[in-house]
CSV table of C-alpha atoms and ligand atoms in Angstrom, one decimal:
chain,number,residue,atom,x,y,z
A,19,UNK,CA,2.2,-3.2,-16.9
A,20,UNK,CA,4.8,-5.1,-15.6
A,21,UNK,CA,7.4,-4.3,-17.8
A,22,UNK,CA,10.2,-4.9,-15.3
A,23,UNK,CA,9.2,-8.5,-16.3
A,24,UNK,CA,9.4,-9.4,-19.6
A,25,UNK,CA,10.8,-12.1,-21.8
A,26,UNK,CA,13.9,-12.9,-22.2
A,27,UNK,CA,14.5,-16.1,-24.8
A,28,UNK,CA,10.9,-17.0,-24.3
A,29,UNK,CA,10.9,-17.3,-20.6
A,30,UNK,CA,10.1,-14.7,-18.5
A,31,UNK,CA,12.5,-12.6,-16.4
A,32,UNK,CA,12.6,-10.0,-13.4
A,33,UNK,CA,15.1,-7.6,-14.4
A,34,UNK,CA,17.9,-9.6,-15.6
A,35,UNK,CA,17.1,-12.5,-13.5
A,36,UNK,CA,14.8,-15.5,-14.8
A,37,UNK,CA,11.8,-16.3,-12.9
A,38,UNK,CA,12.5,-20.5,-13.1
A,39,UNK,CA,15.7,-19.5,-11.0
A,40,UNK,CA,14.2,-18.1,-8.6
A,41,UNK,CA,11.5,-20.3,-8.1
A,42,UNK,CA,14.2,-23.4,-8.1
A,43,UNK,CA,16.2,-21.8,-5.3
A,44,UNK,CA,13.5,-20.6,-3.0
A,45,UNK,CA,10.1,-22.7,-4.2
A,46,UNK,CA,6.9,-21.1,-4.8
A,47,UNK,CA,4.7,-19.5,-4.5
A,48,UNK,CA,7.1,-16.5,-3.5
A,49,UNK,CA,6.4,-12.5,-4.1
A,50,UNK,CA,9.7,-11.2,-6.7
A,51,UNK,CA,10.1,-7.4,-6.7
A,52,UNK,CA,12.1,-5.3,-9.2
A,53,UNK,CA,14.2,-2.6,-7.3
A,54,UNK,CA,14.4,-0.5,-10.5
A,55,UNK,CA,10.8,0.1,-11.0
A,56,UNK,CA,10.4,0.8,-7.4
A,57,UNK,CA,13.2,3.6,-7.8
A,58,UNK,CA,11.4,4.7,-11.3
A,59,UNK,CA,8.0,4.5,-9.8
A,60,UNK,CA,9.4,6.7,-7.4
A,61,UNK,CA,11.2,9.2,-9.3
A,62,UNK,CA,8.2,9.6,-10.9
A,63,UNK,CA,6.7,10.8,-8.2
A,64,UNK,CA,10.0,13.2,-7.7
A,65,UNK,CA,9.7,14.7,-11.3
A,66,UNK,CA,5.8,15.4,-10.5
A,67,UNK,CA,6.4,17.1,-7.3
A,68,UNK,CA,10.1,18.5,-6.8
A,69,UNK,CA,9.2,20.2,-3.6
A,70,UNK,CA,7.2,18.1,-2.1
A,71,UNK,CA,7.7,15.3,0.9
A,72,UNK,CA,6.9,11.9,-0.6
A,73,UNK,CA,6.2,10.0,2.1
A,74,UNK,CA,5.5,6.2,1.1
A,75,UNK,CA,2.6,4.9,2.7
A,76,UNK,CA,4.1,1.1,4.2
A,77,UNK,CA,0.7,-0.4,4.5
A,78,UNK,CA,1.5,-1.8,0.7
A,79,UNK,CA,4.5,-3.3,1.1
A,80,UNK,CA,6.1,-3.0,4.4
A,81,UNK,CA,9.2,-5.6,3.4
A,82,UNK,CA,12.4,-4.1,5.0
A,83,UNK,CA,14.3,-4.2,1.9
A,84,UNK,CA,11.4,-2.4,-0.1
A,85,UNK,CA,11.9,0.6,2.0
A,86,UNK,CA,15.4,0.7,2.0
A,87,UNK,CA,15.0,0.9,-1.6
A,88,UNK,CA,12.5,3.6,-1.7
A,89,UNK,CA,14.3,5.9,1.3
A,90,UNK,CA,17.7,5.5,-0.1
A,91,UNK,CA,15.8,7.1,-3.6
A,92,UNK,CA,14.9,9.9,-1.2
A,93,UNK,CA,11.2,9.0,0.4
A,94,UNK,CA,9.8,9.5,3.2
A,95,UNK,CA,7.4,7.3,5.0
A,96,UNK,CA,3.3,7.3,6.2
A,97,UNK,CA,2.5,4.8,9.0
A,98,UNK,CA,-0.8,3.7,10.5
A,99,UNK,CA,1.0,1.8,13.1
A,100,UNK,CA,3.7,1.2,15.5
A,101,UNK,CA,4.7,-1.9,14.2
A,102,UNK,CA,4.8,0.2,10.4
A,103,UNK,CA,6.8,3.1,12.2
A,104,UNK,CA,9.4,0.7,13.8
A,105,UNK,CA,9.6,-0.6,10.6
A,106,UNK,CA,10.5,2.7,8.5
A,107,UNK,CA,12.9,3.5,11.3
A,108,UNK,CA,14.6,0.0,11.2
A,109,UNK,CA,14.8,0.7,7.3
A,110,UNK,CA,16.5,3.7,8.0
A,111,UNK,CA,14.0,6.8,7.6
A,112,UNK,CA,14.4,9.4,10.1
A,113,UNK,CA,11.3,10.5,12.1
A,114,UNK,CA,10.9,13.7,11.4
A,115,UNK,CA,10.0,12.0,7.5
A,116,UNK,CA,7.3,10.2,8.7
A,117,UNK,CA,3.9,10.6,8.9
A,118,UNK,CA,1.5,8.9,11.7
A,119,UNK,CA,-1.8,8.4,10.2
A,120,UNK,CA,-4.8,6.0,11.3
A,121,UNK,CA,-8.2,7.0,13.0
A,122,UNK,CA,-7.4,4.2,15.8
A,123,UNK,CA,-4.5,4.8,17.3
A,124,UNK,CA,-4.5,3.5,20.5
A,125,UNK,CA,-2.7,5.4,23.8
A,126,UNK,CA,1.0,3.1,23.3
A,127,UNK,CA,0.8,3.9,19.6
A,128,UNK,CA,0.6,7.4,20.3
A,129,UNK,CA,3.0,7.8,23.4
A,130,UNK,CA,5.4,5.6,21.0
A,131,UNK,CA,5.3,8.4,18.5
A,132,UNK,CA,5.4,11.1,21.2
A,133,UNK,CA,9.0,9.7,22.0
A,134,UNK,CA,10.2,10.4,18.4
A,135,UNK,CA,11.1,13.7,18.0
A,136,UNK,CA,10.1,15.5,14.4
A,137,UNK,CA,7.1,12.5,13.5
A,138,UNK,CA,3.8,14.2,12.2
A,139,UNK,CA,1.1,12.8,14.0
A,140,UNK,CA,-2.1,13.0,11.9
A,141,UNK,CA,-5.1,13.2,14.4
A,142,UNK,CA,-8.3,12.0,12.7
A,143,UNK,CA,-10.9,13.0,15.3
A,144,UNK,CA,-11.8,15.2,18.6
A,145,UNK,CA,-11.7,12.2,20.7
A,146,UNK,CA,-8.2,11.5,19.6
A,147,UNK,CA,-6.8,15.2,19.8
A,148,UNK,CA,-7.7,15.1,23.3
A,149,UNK,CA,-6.3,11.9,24.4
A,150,UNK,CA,-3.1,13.2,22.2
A,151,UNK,CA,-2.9,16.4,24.1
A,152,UNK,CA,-3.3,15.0,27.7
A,153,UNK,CA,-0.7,12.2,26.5
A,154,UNK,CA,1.7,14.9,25.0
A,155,UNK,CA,1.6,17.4,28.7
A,156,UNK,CA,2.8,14.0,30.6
A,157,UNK,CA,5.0,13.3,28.1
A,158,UNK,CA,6.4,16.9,27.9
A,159,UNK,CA,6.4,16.6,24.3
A,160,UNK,CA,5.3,19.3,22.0
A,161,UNK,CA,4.2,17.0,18.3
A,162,UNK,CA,3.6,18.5,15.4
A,163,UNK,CA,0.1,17.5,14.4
A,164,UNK,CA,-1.9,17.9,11.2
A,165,UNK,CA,-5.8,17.4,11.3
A,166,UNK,CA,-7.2,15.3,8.8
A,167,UNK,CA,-10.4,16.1,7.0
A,168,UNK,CA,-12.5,14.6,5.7
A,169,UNK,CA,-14.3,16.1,2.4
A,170,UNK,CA,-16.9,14.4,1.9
A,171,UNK,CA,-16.0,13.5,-1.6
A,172,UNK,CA,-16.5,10.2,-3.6
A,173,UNK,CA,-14.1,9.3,-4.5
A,174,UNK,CA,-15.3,6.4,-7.7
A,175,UNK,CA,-12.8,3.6,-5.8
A,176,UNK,CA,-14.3,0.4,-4.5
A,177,UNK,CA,-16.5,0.8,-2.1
A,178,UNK,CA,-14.4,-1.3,0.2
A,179,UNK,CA,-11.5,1.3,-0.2
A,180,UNK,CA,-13.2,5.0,-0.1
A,181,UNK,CA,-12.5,6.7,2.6
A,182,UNK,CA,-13.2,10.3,1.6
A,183,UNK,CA,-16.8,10.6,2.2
A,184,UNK,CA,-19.2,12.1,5.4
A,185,UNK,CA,-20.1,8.1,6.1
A,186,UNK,CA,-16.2,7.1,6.2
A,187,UNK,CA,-15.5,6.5,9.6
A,188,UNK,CA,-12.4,8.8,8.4
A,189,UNK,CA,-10.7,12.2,9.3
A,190,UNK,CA,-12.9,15.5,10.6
A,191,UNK,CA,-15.7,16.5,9.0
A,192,UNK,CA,-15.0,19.6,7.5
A,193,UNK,CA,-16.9,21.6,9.0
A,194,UNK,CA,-15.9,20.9,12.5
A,195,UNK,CA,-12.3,21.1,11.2
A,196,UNK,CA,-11.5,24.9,11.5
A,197,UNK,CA,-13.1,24.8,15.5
A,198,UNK,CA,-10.4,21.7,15.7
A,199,UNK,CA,-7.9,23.5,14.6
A,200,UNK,CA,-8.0,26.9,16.3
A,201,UNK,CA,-8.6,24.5,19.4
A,202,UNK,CA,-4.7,22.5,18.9
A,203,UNK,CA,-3.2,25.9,18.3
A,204,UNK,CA,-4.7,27.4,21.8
A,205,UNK,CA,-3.1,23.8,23.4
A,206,UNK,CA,0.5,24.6,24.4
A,207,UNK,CA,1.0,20.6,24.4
A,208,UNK,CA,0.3,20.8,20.7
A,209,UNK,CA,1.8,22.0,17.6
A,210,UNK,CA,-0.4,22.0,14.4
A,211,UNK,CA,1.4,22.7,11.3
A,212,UNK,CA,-1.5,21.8,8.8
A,213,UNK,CA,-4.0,19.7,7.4
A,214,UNK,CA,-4.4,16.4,5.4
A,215,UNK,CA,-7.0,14.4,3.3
A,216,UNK,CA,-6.9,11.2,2.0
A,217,UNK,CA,-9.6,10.0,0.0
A,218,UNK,CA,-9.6,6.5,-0.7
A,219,UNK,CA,-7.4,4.1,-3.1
A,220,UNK,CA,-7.1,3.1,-7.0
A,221,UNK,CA,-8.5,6.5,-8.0
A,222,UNK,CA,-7.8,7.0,-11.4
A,223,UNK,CA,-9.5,10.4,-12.4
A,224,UNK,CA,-8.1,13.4,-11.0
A,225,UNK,CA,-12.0,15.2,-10.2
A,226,UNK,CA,-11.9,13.9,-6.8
A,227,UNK,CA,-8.8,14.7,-5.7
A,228,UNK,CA,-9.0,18.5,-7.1
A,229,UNK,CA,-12.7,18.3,-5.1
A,230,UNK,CA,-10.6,17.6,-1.8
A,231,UNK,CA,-7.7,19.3,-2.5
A,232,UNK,CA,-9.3,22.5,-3.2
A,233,UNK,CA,-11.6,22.0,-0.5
A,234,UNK,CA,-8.2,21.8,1.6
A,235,UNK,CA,-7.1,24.9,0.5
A,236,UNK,CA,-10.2,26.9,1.4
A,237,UNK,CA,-9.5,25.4,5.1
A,238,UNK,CA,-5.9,26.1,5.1
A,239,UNK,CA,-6.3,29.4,3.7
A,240,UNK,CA,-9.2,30.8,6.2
A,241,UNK,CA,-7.2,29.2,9.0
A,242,UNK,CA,-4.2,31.2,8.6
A,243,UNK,CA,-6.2,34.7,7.4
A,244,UNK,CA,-6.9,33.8,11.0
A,245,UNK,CA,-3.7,33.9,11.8
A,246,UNK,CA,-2.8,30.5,13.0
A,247,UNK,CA,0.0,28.6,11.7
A,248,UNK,CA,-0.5,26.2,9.3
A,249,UNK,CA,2.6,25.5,6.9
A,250,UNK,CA,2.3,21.6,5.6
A,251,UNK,CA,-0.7,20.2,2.9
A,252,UNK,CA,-0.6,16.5,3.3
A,253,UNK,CA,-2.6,15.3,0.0
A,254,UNK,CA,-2.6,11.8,1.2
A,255,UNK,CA,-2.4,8.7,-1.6
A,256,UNK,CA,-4.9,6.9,-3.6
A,257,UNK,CA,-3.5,7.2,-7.0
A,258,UNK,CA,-4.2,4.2,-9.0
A,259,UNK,CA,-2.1,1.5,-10.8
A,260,UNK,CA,-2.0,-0.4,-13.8
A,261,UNK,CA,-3.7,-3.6,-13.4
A,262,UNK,CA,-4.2,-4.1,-17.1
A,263,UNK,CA,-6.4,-1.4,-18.0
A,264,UNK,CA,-3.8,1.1,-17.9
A,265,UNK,CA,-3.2,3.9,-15.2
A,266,UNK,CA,-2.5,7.6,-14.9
A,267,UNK,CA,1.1,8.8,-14.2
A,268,UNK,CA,1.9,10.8,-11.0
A,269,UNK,CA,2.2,13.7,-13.3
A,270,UNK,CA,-1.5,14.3,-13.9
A,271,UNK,CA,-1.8,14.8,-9.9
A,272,UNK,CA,1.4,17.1,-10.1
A,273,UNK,CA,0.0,18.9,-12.8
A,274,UNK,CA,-3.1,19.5,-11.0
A,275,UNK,CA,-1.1,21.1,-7.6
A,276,UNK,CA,0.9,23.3,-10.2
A,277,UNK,CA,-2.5,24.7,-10.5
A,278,UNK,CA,-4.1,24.7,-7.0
A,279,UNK,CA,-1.2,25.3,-5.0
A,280,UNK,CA,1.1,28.7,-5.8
A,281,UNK,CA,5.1,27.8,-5.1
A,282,UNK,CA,5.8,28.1,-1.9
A,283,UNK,CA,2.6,28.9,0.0
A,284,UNK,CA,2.2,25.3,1.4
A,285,UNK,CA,4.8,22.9,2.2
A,286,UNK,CA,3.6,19.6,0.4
A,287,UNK,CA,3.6,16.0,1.1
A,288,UNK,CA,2.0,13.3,-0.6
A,289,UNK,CA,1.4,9.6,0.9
A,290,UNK,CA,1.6,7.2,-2.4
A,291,UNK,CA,1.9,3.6,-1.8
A,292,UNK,CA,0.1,1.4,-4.6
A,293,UNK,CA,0.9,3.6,-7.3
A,294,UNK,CA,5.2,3.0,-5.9
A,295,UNK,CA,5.0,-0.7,-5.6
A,296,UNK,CA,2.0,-2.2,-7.3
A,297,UNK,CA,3.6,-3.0,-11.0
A,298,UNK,CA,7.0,-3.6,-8.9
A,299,UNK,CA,6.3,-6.9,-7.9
A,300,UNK,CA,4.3,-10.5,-9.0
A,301,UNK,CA,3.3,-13.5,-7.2
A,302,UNK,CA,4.9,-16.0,-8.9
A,303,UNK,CA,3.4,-19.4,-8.5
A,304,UNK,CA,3.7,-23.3,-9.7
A,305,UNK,CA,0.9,-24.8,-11.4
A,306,UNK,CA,-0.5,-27.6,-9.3
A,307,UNK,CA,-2.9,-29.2,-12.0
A,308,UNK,CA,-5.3,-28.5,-14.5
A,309,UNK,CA,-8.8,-30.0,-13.9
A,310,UNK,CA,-11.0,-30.2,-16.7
A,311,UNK,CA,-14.3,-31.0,-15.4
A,312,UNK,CA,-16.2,-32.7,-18.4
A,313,UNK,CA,-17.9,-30.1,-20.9
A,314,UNK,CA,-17.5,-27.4,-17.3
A,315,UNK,CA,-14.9,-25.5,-16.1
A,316,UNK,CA,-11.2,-25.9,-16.5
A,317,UNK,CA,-9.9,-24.9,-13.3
A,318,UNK,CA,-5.6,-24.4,-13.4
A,319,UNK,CA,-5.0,-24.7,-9.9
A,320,UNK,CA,-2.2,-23.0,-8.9
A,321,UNK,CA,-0.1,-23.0,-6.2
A,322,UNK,CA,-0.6,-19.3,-4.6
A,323,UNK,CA,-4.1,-19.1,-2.4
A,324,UNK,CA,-6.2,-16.4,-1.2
A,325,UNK,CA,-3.8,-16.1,1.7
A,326,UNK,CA,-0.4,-15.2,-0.1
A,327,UNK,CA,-3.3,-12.6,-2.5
A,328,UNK,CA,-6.1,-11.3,-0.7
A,329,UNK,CA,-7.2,-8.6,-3.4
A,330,UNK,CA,-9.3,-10.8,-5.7
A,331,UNK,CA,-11.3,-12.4,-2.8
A,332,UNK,CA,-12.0,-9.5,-1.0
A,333,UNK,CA,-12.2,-6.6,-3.8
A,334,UNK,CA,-12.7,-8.7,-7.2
A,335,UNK,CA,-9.7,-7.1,-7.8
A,336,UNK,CA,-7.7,-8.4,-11.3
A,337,UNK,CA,-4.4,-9.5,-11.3
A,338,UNK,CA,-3.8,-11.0,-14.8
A,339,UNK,CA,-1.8,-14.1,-15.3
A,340,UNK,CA,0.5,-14.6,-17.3
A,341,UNK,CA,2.9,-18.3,-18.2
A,342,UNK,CA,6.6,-17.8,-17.5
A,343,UNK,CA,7.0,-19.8,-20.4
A,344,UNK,CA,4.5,-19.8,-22.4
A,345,UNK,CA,3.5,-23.3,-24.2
A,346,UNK,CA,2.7,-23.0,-28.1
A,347,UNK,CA,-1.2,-24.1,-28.3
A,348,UNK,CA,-4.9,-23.1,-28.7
A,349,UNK,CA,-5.9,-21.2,-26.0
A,350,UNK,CA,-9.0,-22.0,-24.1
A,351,UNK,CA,-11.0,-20.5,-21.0
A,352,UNK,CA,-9.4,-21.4,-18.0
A,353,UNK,CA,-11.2,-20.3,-14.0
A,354,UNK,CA,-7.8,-19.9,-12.1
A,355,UNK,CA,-8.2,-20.9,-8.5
A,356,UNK,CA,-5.8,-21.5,-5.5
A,357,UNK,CA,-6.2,-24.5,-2.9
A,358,UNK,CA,-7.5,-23.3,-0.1
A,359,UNK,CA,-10.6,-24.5,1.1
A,360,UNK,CA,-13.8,-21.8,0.3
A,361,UNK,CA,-14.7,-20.7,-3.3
A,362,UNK,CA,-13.7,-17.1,-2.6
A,363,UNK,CA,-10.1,-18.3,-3.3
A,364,UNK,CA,-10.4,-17.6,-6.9
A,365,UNK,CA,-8.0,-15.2,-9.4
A,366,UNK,CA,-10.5,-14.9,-12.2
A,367,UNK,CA,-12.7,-16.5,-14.3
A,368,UNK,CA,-13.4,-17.4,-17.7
A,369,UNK,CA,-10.0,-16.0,-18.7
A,370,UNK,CA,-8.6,-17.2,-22.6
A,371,UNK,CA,-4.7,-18.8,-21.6
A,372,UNK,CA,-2.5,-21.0,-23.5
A,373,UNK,CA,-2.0,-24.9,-22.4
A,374,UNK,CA,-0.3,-25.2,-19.1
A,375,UNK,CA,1.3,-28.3,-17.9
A,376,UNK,CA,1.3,-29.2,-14.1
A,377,UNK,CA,4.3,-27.9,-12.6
A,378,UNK,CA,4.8,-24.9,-15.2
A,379,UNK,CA,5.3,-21.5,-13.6
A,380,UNK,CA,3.1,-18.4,-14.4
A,381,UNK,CA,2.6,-14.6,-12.4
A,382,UNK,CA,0.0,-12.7,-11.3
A,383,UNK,CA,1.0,-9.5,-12.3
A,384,UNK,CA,1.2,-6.2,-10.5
A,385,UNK,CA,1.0,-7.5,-7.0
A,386,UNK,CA,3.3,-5.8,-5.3
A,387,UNK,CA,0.9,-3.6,-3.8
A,388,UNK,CA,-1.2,-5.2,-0.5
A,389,UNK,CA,0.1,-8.7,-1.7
A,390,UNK,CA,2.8,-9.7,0.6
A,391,UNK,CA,1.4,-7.0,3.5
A,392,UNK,CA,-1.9,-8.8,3.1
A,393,UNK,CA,-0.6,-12.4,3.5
A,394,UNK,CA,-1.5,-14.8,5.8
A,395,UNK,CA,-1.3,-18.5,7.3
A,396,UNK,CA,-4.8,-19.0,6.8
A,397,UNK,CA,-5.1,-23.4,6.0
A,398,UNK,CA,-2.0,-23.5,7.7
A,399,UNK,CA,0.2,-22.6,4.5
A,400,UNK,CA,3.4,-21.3,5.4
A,401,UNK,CA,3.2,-17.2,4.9
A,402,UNK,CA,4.8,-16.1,1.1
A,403,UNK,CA,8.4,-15.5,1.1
A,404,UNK,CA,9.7,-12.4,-0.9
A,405,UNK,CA,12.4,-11.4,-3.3
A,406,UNK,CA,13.9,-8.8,-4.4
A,407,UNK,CA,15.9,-8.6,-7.8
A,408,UNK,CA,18.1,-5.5,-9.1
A,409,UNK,CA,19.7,-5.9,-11.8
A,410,UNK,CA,21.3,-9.1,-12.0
A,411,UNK,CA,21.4,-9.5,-8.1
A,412,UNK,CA,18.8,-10.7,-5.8
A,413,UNK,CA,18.3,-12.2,-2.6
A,414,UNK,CA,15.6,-13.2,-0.5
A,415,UNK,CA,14.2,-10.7,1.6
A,416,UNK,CA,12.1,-12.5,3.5
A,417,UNK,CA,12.1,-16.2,3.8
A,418,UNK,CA,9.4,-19.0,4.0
A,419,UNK,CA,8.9,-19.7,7.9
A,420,UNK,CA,9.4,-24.0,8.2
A,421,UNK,CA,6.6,-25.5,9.5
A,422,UNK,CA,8.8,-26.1,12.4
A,423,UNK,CA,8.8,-22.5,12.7
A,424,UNK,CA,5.6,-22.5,12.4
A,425,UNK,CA,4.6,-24.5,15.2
A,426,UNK,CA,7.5,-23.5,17.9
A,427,UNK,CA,5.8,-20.6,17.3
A,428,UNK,CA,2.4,-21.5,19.9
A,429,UNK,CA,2.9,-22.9,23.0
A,430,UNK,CA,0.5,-24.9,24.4
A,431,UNK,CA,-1.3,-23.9,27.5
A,432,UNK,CA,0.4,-25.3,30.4
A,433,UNK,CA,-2.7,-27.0,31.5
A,434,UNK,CA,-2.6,-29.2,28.0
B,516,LLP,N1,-2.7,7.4,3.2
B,516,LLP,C1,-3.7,6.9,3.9
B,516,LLP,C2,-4.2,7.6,5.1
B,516,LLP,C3,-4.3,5.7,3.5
B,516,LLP,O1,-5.3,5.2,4.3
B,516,LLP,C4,-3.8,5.0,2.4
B,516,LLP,C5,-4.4,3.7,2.0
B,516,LLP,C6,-2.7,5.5,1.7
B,516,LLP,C7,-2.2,6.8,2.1
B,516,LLP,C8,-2.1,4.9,0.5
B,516,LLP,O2,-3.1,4.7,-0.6
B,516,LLP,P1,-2.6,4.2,-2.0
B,516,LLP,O3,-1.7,5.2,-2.6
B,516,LLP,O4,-1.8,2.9,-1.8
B,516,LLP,O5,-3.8,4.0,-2.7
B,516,LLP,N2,-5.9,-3.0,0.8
B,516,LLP,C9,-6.5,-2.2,-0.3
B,516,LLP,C10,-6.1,-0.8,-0.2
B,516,LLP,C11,-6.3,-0.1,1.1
B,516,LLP,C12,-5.8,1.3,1.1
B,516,LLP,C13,-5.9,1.9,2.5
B,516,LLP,N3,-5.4,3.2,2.6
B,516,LLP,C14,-6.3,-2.9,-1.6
B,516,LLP,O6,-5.6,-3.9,-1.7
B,516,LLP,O7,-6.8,-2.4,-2.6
């Protein structure tokens, strides 16, 4: 885990860069990503699948300069959203890489993506294909669309991040898919090129995905004994990453499509986000104080709040921290907690640490994955600034609003 940041003369270092540097020039708390593990984390991806379009899926980190990184090392992207589509294209990935996905897209999302030639536009539902179809005649556009099932699978994620079951609000049930399908390829405003299933997120054993995958196949195949044309597999994301406990490589997914899918029947894409960017970044964060209440809790308060890392309050989700320096010492049990006001902003508990002093620096590790994306000004804090570091460059790649900023951004209502 991590290991883009390790320890460099006791102190530790993103890439060549130390931590204390950073936090000195920009202030914390502040997200630092490592460009080279984005482009490893990618190219592990490449080695797994050779063929296959790798399109990113932005919803994890949508920072300009973290997909710029990650097209330039050949990537596609997956979208759920115009504002995450203009954002690959102002990165630089062509449209005819990306993938539109989401089970909500609304009638400007969709006519947005009808003006960019070569975009896959998953449809997730019959309501949506029609409102795609009539939107694509006006339009005079012809998109190619893939149907996403949904295979009722479970996939073992947190509940709060499944997706792949009949109860999911997501994809077409997969029986109702094939009717869908023969019904896109009788529009002559549509152009369906395949099917795609996503089944949820931070799935590390690869049973579920072979359940929906070979589910997928059955579909795909029927369909074109049929006939119809169906080209593209799009085996959506979900693989998990290494939040301490360790984490499968991309390979034990490629391994598995070696055996599912024969060369060259399918086109392949995948839609990968955590597993790309989650070990690629930390939140690096001040410590405020520690508070020893009596013989209770020992609460280091940190710097970083529920706003700047949503995972632990919303999924329990682990993020291990870890002292840039660390002090020599016993180590005792420490709750780690951030400032904002509700006791849902809280990193872990009972967790064995060395001694910190206020004003020492530590990480939460592997939170480059819905960190930054998942930020907000929530108490007013200013929203986390990011970094990126390669090498022995970095710059800041997005800065801390001012809370002048901040306010110029609401105008009062004339009447006030
Ligand atoms: N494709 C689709 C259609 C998705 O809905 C998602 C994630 C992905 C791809 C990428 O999945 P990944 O490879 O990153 O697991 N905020 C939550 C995760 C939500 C995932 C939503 N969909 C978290 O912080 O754990």
């Amino acid at each position: 885990m991590d290991s883009a940041f390790h320890l460099v003369d006791g102190e530790l270092g993103a890439e060549a860069v130390p931590l204390s540097a950073i936090a000195q020039a920009v202030g914390t708390p502040v997200y630092v990503y490592s460009a080279s593990r984005l482009r490893s984390n990618f190219s592990a991806w490449r080695q797994a699948f050779p063929q296959a379009h790798i399109a990113y899926a932005v919803k994890a980190n949508g920072n300009l300069s973290v997909l710029r990184t990650l097209f330039a090392a050949g990537a596609g992207a997956d979208t759920v959203s115009e504002g995450e589509i203009r954002r690959a294209l102002a990165a630089g990935c062509a449209p005819e890489h990306i993938i539109f996905s989401g089970m909500g897209k609304t009638d400007d999302e969709l006519r947005f993506a009808l003006s960019l030639p070569g975009i896959q536009i998953n449809v997730e539902s019959e309501p949506e294909l029609d409102r795609l179809s009539e939107l694509a005649a006006r339009a005079d556009a012809r998109p190619l669309v893939a149907i996403r099932v949904n295979p009722d699978v479970a996939a073992g994620a947190h509940a709060k991040i499944a997706t792949g079951q009949a109860h999911d609000k997501f994809g077409v049930p997969f029986d109702q898919t094939a009717a869908l399908y023969r019904r896109a390829a009788a529009d002559a405003a549509l152009q369906p090129v395949g099917l795609a299933v996503h089944i949820g997120s931070q799935i590390a054993d690869p049973a579920p995905f072979e359940a929906a995958w070979i589910r997928l196949r059955e579909l795909a195949r029927n369909l074109r004994t049929e006939g119809l044309p169906l080209t593209r597999l799009d085996l959506g994301g979900g693989l998990a990453a290494d939040y301490g406990a360790g984490a499968p490589t991309p390979q034990l997914l490629g391994d598995l499509a070696v055996r599912l899918f024969p060369p060259g029947e399918f086109e392949l894409s995948l839609e990968p986000g955590r597993s790309i960017v989650a070990d690629a970044g930390v939140l690096l964060t001040r410590i405020t104080h520690v508070n020893q209440r009596g013989d209770g809790p020992r609460f280091l308060v940190l710097d970083a709040g529920m706003n700047d890392l949503l995972r632990p309050a919303l999924y329990d989700a682990v993020h291990p921290l870890r002292p840039v320096r660390p002090r020599p010492g016993e180590q005792a049990l420490h709750d780690i907690v951030g400032p904002v006001c509700e006791s849902s902003d809280r990193f872990a508990g009972d967790v064995r640490l060395p001694p910190f002093e206020p004003g020492d620096l530590a990480i939460l590790s592997a939170a480059g994955a819905y960190g930054a994306s998942m930020s907000s000004e929530y108490n007013a804090r200013p929203l986390v600034p990011e970094v990126l570091v390669d090498g022995e460059r970095w710059a800041l790649v997005r800065p801390r609003p001012t809370f002048a900023e901040m306010l110029s951004r609401e105008p009062l209502a004339p009447w006030l």
